[in-house]
Amino acid sequence: MKSLVSRCPIEEVMQILSGRWPTLLIYYLKQGTKRFSDLRRDNPTISHKMLTLELRKLEDAGIVERTEFDGYPLRVEYQLTPAGHRLVPLIDALGEWWETTSSAAAQCSSVDAEPVIPNTVSRD
Amino acid sequence: MKSLVSRCPIEEVMQILSGRWPTLLIYYLKQGTKRFSDLRRDNPTISHKMLTLELRKLEDAGIVERTEFDGYPLRVEYQLTPAGHRLVPLIDALGEWWETTSSAAAQCSSVDAEPVIPNTVSRD
DNA sequence: AGTAAATTACGCACCTTTTTGTAACCACGA
DNA sequence: TCGTGGTTACAAAAAGGTGCGTAATTTACT
């Protein structure tokens, strides 16, 4: 989905939140400041390419803030912006809606639980 | 995004709502019952294949209901299920969040306005 | 002392997988 | 023949994965 088809804010948000990673990253970032490698540990199945791309997208959208500490090994920290924090309950609401809608599985209730550990562990 | 990486309801909802069409279709369906061809008129840029695919997905997710009236030119109607209706305000909230977050464009406020008419008009 | 390896957060190029578009076809009856 | 609501096969496009290179400094070996 690269271009928009309507000029509706809803389509614009979905352009940012669509896909597997944006909401998961927001999920982990609401726990506080995280470094690149922390986020990779949080979801071992994301490739570094995807992670940088998604973080960049969230940054451009004003949802996360990137802080670069120079010095070497070079350290970068990511955290939710105020706008990002305001977004969290809306996403949680979707999760809750889904839980009540589908009689199926119910884990990771909203703010506390962890998204039941991602599967394969690939390091590179 | 075919498979899940966590067992988090949020990832599951996003699997359904991700992409350009799901939210747009829900947007149009909240106006009431629509037929296949109505929805194609509503967003002329969707291909009929995508439309059937997306409608099927929303149907499986319990968001829309499909009613087939047998008869001569064959008529099918789509409408939001109660769960679908409950979802609408949540999506609208995302749109509003985006409007207040981005200083940029503000059209299609939430419930009333129309997603500023899709661009190209391709009929087949 | 000198070289090698590891570290962190990427960018880039190449290749595979997934998604989406295009076009053709089907059934029925007016 | 047209319009309805599809399906299927094939092609194009987009998304995503893999692996290599890079920076400056520390630690590890020889």
Short mmCIF file of C-alpha atoms (C1' of nucleotides) in Angstrom, two decimals:
data_model
loop_
_atom_site.label_atom_id
_atom_site.label_comp_id
_atom_site.label_asym_id
_atom_site.label_seq_id
_atom_site.Cartn_x
_atom_site.Cartn_y
_atom_site.Cartn_z
CA MET A 1 0.00 0.00 0.00
CA LYS A 2 2.16 2.85 -1.10
CA SER A 3 -0.29 5.48 -2.21
CA LEU A 4 -3.62 6.63 -0.83
CA VAL A 5 -6.91 6.21 -2.58
CA SER A 6 -9.01 8.56 -0.51
CA ARG A 7 -8.10 11.56 1.58
CA CYS A 8 -9.53 9.96 4.69
CA PRO A 9 -7.53 10.06 7.93
CA ILE A 10 -8.51 6.49 8.58
CA GLU A 11 -6.77 5.31 5.47
CA GLU A 12 -3.76 7.36 6.48
CA VAL A 13 -3.49 5.77 9.92
CA MET A 14 -3.91 2.34 8.46
CA GLN A 15 -1.10 3.05 6.05
CA ILE A 16 1.12 3.43 9.11
CA LEU A 17 -0.29 0.75 11.35
CA SER A 18 -0.82 -1.88 8.67
CA GLY A 19 1.32 -4.94 8.83
CA ARG A 20 2.57 -7.22 11.51
CA TRP A 21 5.17 -4.99 13.12
CA PRO A 22 3.92 -1.48 13.85
CA THR A 23 1.49 -2.48 16.57
CA LEU A 24 3.86 -5.04 18.03
CA LEU A 25 6.63 -2.45 18.22
CA ILE A 26 4.30 0.03 19.85
CA TYR A 27 3.34 -2.71 22.23
CA TYR A 28 6.93 -3.24 23.33
CA LEU A 29 7.78 0.44 23.36
CA LYS A 30 4.99 1.25 25.74
CA GLN A 31 7.06 -0.65 28.31
CA GLY A 32 9.54 2.20 28.10
CA THR A 33 12.67 3.19 26.25
CA LYS A 34 14.19 0.45 24.13
CA ARG A 35 17.32 0.09 22.09
CA PHE A 36 17.47 -1.39 18.63
CA SER A 37 18.87 -4.64 19.93
CA ASP A 38 16.26 -4.78 22.70
CA LEU A 39 13.52 -4.65 20.13
CA ARG A 40 15.20 -7.38 18.14
CA ARG A 41 15.29 -9.51 21.24
CA ASP A 42 11.64 -8.72 21.92
CA ASN A 43 10.64 -10.07 18.54
CA PRO A 44 13.30 -12.38 17.24
CA THR A 45 11.56 -12.99 13.93
CA ILE A 46 11.93 -9.46 12.61
CA SER A 47 14.90 -8.85 10.35
CA HIS A 48 17.09 -5.85 11.02
CA LYS A 49 16.02 -4.41 7.71
CA MET A 50 12.37 -4.55 8.64
CA LEU A 51 13.06 -3.20 12.09
CA THR A 52 14.87 -0.15 10.80
CA LEU A 53 12.25 0.41 8.14
CA GLU A 54 9.35 0.14 10.55
CA LEU A 55 11.02 2.27 13.19
CA ARG A 56 11.70 4.90 10.56
CA LYS A 57 8.08 4.83 9.51
CA LEU A 58 6.84 5.20 13.07
CA GLU A 59 9.32 7.99 13.60
CA ASP A 60 8.13 9.85 10.52
CA ALA A 61 4.57 9.42 11.72
CA GLY A 62 5.49 11.06 15.00
CA ILE A 63 4.77 7.95 17.02
CA VAL A 64 8.27 7.11 18.20
CA GLU A 65 11.28 9.24 18.91
CA ARG A 66 14.79 8.23 18.04
CA THR A 67 17.71 9.37 20.14
CA GLU A 68 21.21 8.75 18.96
CA PHE A 69 24.03 8.77 21.49
CA ASP A 70 27.31 9.04 19.74
CA GLY A 71 30.29 7.21 20.99
CA TYR A 72 31.19 3.79 19.86
CA PRO A 73 29.60 0.97 19.69
CA LEU A 74 27.00 3.66 18.77
CA ARG A 75 23.85 3.57 20.81
CA VAL A 76 20.34 4.49 19.73
CA GLU A 77 17.25 4.60 21.88
CA TYR A 78 13.64 4.53 20.87
CA GLN A 79 10.62 5.64 22.85
CA LEU A 80 7.02 6.57 22.26
CA THR A 81 6.20 10.23 21.77
CA PRO A 82 3.22 11.72 23.63
CA ALA A 83 1.15 11.12 20.51
CA GLY A 84 2.36 7.55 20.52
CA HIS A 85 1.25 7.13 24.08
CA ARG A 86 -2.19 8.50 23.22
CA LEU A 87 -2.38 5.87 20.48
CA VAL A 88 -1.76 2.94 22.80
CA PRO A 89 -5.22 2.74 24.40
CA LEU A 90 -6.85 2.88 20.97
CA ILE A 91 -4.86 -0.10 19.82
CA ASP A 92 -5.57 -1.91 23.06
CA ALA A 93 -9.26 -1.26 22.47
CA LEU A 94 -9.02 -3.05 19.15
CA GLY A 95 -7.40 -6.00 20.88
CA GLU A 96 -10.16 -6.10 23.44
CA TRP A 97 -12.80 -5.84 20.76
CA TRP A 98 -11.25 -8.82 19.04
CA GLU A 99 -11.13 -10.81 22.25
CA THR A 100 -14.80 -10.33 22.96
CA THR A 101 -15.73 -10.83 19.32
CA SER A 102 -13.88 -14.05 18.69
CA SER A 103 -14.61 -16.70 21.22
CA ALA A 104 -11.09 -17.94 20.42
CA ALA A 105 -7.79 -17.57 22.27
CA ALA A 106 -7.38 -14.99 25.01
CA GLN A 107 -3.90 -14.05 26.11
CA CYS A 108 -2.02 -10.76 26.41
CA SER A 109 -5.05 -8.96 27.79
CA SER A 110 -3.85 -5.42 27.07
CA VAL A 111 -1.33 -3.51 29.12
CA ASP A 112 0.31 -6.17 31.23
CA ALA A 113 0.71 -9.56 29.61
CA GLU A 114 3.33 -10.33 27.05
CA PRO A 115 2.41 -11.32 23.49
CA VAL A 116 3.18 -14.95 24.22
CA ILE A 117 6.77 -15.19 23.12
CA PRO A 118 7.47 -15.04 19.39
CA ASN A 119 8.43 -18.39 17.87
CA THR A 120 11.71 -19.06 16.08
CA VAL A 121 14.89 -17.49 17.33
CA SER A 122 17.10 -16.35 14.49
CA ARG A 123 20.14 -14.28 15.17
CA ASP A 124 22.37 -12.85 12.51
CA MET B 1 1.11 -11.21 6.64
CA LYS B 2 -0.24 -14.70 6.50
CA SER B 3 0.86 -16.20 9.77
CA LEU B 4 1.01 -14.85 13.29
CA VAL B 5 4.18 -14.32 15.25
CA SER B 6 2.67 -13.81 18.68
CA ARG B 7 -0.56 -14.98 20.18
CA CYS B 8 -1.67 -11.44 20.87
CA PRO B 9 -5.20 -10.35 19.93
CA ILE B 10 -3.77 -7.09 18.65
CA GLU B 11 -1.74 -8.87 16.04
CA GLU B 12 -4.82 -10.86 15.12
CA VAL B 13 -6.99 -7.80 14.56
CA MET B 14 -4.27 -6.17 12.53
CA GLN B 15 -4.09 -9.24 10.37
CA ILE B 16 -7.67 -8.52 9.41
CA LEU B 17 -7.65 -4.75 9.29
CA SER B 18 -4.27 -4.34 7.62
CA GLY B 19 -4.20 -2.99 4.13
CA ARG B 20 -6.00 -0.31 2.25
CA TRP B 21 -9.41 -1.88 1.88
CA PRO B 22 -10.77 -3.36 5.10
CA THR B 23 -11.30 -0.06 6.88
CA LEU B 24 -12.57 1.64 3.77
CA LEU B 25 -15.09 -1.11 3.19
CA ILE B 26 -16.22 -0.91 6.79
CA TYR B 27 -16.48 2.82 6.32
CA TYR B 28 -18.88 2.43 3.43
CA LEU B 29 -20.79 -0.42 5.00
CA LYS B 30 -21.58 1.58 8.09
CA GLN B 31 -23.81 3.64 5.81
CA GLY B 32 -26.02 0.58 5.58
CA THR B 33 -26.54 -2.45 3.43
CA LYS B 34 -24.59 -2.45 0.21
CA ARG B 35 -24.41 -4.67 -2.79
CA PHE B 36 -21.23 -5.86 -4.44
CA SER B 37 -21.61 -3.37 -7.26
CA ASP B 38 -22.39 -0.56 -4.81
CA LEU B 39 -19.10 -1.14 -3.10
CA ARG B 40 -17.32 -1.14 -6.42
CA ARG B 41 -18.90 2.19 -7.21
CA ASP B 42 -17.92 3.49 -3.79
CA ASN B 43 -14.26 2.76 -4.44
CA PRO B 44 -13.63 2.53 -8.13
CA THR B 45 -9.97 1.65 -7.73
CA ILE B 46 -10.51 -1.73 -6.13
CA SER B 47 -10.43 -4.66 -8.48
CA HIS B 48 -13.34 -7.06 -8.29
CA LYS B 49 -10.96 -9.78 -7.23
CA MET B 50 -9.71 -7.77 -4.27
CA LEU B 51 -13.25 -6.83 -3.37
CA THR B 52 -14.38 -10.44 -3.19
CA LEU B 53 -11.22 -11.40 -1.31
CA GLU B 54 -11.55 -8.62 1.24
CA LEU B 55 -15.26 -9.14 1.71
CA ARG B 56 -14.62 -12.82 2.29
CA LYS B 57 -11.99 -12.00 4.87
CA LEU B 58 -14.27 -9.59 6.71
CA GLU B 59 -17.01 -12.17 6.55
CA ASP B 60 -14.80 -14.85 8.04
CA ALA B 61 -13.79 -12.45 10.78
CA GLY B 62 -17.44 -11.94 11.64
CA ILE B 63 -17.41 -8.28 10.70
CA VAL B 64 -19.70 -8.36 7.69
CA GLU B 65 -22.59 -10.57 6.81
CA ARG B 66 -23.27 -11.77 3.33
CA THR B 67 -26.81 -12.38 2.18
CA GLU B 68 -27.44 -14.05 -1.12
CA PHE B 69 -30.83 -13.59 -2.72
CA ASP B 70 -31.27 -16.11 -5.41
CA GLY B 71 -33.05 -14.99 -8.47
CA TYR B 72 -32.24 -13.92 -11.94
CA PRO B 73 -29.48 -11.39 -12.10
CA LEU B 74 -28.30 -12.83 -8.73
CA ARG B 75 -28.19 -10.36 -5.92
CA VAL B 76 -25.92 -10.31 -2.89
CA GLU B 77 -26.03 -7.88 -0.03
CA TYR B 78 -23.39 -7.06 2.51
CA GLN B 79 -23.86 -5.45 5.88
CA LEU B 80 -22.00 -5.03 9.12
CA THR B 81 -22.68 -7.54 11.85
CA PRO B 82 -23.26 -6.26 15.40
CA ALA B 83 -19.58 -6.92 16.07
CA GLY B 84 -18.76 -4.93 12.97
CA HIS B 85 -20.82 -2.04 14.24
CA ARG B 86 -19.01 -2.16 17.53
CA LEU B 87 -15.74 -1.92 15.65
CA VAL B 88 -16.68 1.26 13.81
CA PRO B 89 -16.16 3.74 16.68
CA LEU B 90 -12.78 2.22 17.40
CA ILE B 91 -11.66 2.81 13.85
CA ASP B 92 -13.11 6.29 13.91
CA ALA B 93 -11.11 6.96 17.05
CA LEU B 94 -7.94 6.08 15.19
CA GLY B 95 -8.91 8.52 12.47
CA GLU B 96 -9.52 11.25 15.00
CA TRP B 97 -6.25 10.49 16.73
CA TRP B 98 -4.50 10.92 13.44
CA GLU B 99 -6.24 14.18 12.69
CA THR B 100 -5.20 15.73 15.96
CA THR B 101 -1.71 14.25 15.72
CA SER B 102 -0.86 15.36 12.24
CA SER B 103 -1.37 19.05 11.76
CA ALA B 104 -1.96 18.12 8.13
CA ALA B 105 -5.16 17.61 6.10
CA ALA B 106 -8.51 17.33 7.83
CA GLN B 107 -11.40 15.99 5.82
CA CYS B 108 -13.86 13.16 6.37
CA SER B 109 -14.18 13.97 10.08
CA SER B 110 -15.49 10.61 11.22
CA VAL B 111 -19.04 9.45 10.88
CA ASP B 112 -20.55 11.82 8.38
CA ALA B 113 -18.17 13.07 5.70
CA GLU B 114 -17.20 11.03 2.70
CA PRO B 115 -13.58 9.91 2.18
CA VAL B 116 -13.10 12.60 -0.47
CA ILE B 117 -13.93 10.61 -3.54
CA PRO B 118 -11.39 8.05 -4.71
CA ASN B 119 -9.29 9.21 -7.65
CA THR B 120 -9.13 7.34 -10.91
CA VAL B 121 -12.26 5.79 -12.26
CA SER B 122 -11.59 2.46 -13.88
CA ARG B 123 -14.53 0.39 -15.00
CA ASP B 124 -14.21 -2.99 -16.55
"C1'" DA C 1 53.56 -5.23 20.31
"C1'" DG C 2 50.53 -6.51 16.79
"C1'" DT C 3 46.73 -8.56 14.90
"C1'" DA C 4 42.07 -10.28 15.25
"C1'" DA C 5 37.45 -10.24 16.79
"C1'" DA C 6 33.43 -8.28 18.80
"C1'" DT C 7 30.37 -4.73 19.48
"C1'" DT C 8 25.84 -1.51 17.58
"C1'" DA C 9 22.85 0.26 14.35
"C1'" DC C 10 22.37 0.48 10.39
"C1'" DG C 11 22.77 0.85 4.42
"C1'" DC C 12 22.90 -1.64 0.22
"C1'" DA C 13 22.30 -5.28 -3.23
"C1'" DC C 14 20.28 -9.40 -4.50
"C1'" DC C 15 16.75 -12.79 -4.33
"C1'" DT C 16 12.40 -15.07 -2.75
"C1'" DT C 17 7.73 -14.80 -1.22
"C1'" DT C 18 3.36 -12.62 -0.96
"C1'" DT C 19 0.08 -9.65 -2.59
"C1'" DT C 20 -2.45 -7.42 -6.09
"C1'" DG C 21 -3.87 -6.50 -10.86
"C1'" DT C 22 -5.56 -8.15 -15.54
"C1'" DA C 23 -8.13 -10.64 -18.29
"C1'" DA C 24 -10.95 -14.29 -19.46
"C1'" DC C 25 -14.68 -17.29 -18.36
"C1'" DC C 26 -19.37 -19.01 -16.16
"C1'" DA C 27 -24.23 -19.05 -14.95
"C1'" DC C 28 -28.70 -17.14 -15.28
"C1'" DG C 29 -32.57 -14.58 -17.20
"C1'" DA C 30 -34.49 -10.13 -19.30
"C1'" DT D 1 -26.24 -9.09 -25.39
"C1'" DC D 2 -26.01 -7.15 -21.07
"C1'" DG D 3 -25.50 -7.12 -15.97
"C1'" DT D 4 -24.74 -9.74 -11.64
"C1'" DG D 5 -21.38 -11.85 -8.50
"C1'" DG D 6 -18.30 -14.66 -8.82
"C1'" DT D 7 -13.75 -18.05 -10.06
"C1'" DT D 8 -9.44 -19.18 -12.15
"C1'" DA D 9 -4.87 -18.67 -14.34
"C1'" DC D 10 -1.14 -15.79 -15.34
"C1'" DA D 11 1.72 -11.50 -14.73
"C1'" DA D 12 3.31 -7.54 -12.34
"C1'" DA D 13 4.48 -5.28 -8.29
"C1'" DA D 14 5.43 -4.85 -3.62
"C1'" DA D 15 7.04 -6.66 0.63
"C1'" DG D 16 10.32 -9.08 3.08
"C1'" DG D 17 14.71 -11.95 4.03
"C1'" DT D 18 19.89 -12.75 3.72
"C1'" DG D 19 24.27 -11.53 3.87
"C1'" DC D 20 28.01 -8.25 3.43
"C1'" DG D 21 30.13 -3.81 4.56
"C1'" DT D 22 30.93 0.19 7.89
"C1'" DA D 23 32.18 3.03 11.90
"C1'" DA D 24 35.58 3.57 16.53
"C1'" DT D 25 36.77 1.54 20.34
"C1'" DT D 26 37.67 -2.23 23.59
"C1'" DT D 27 39.05 -6.97 24.73
"C1'" DA D 28 41.43 -11.38 23.45
"C1'" DC D 29 44.97 -13.97 21.56
"C1'" DT D 30 49.81 -14.86 20.01
#
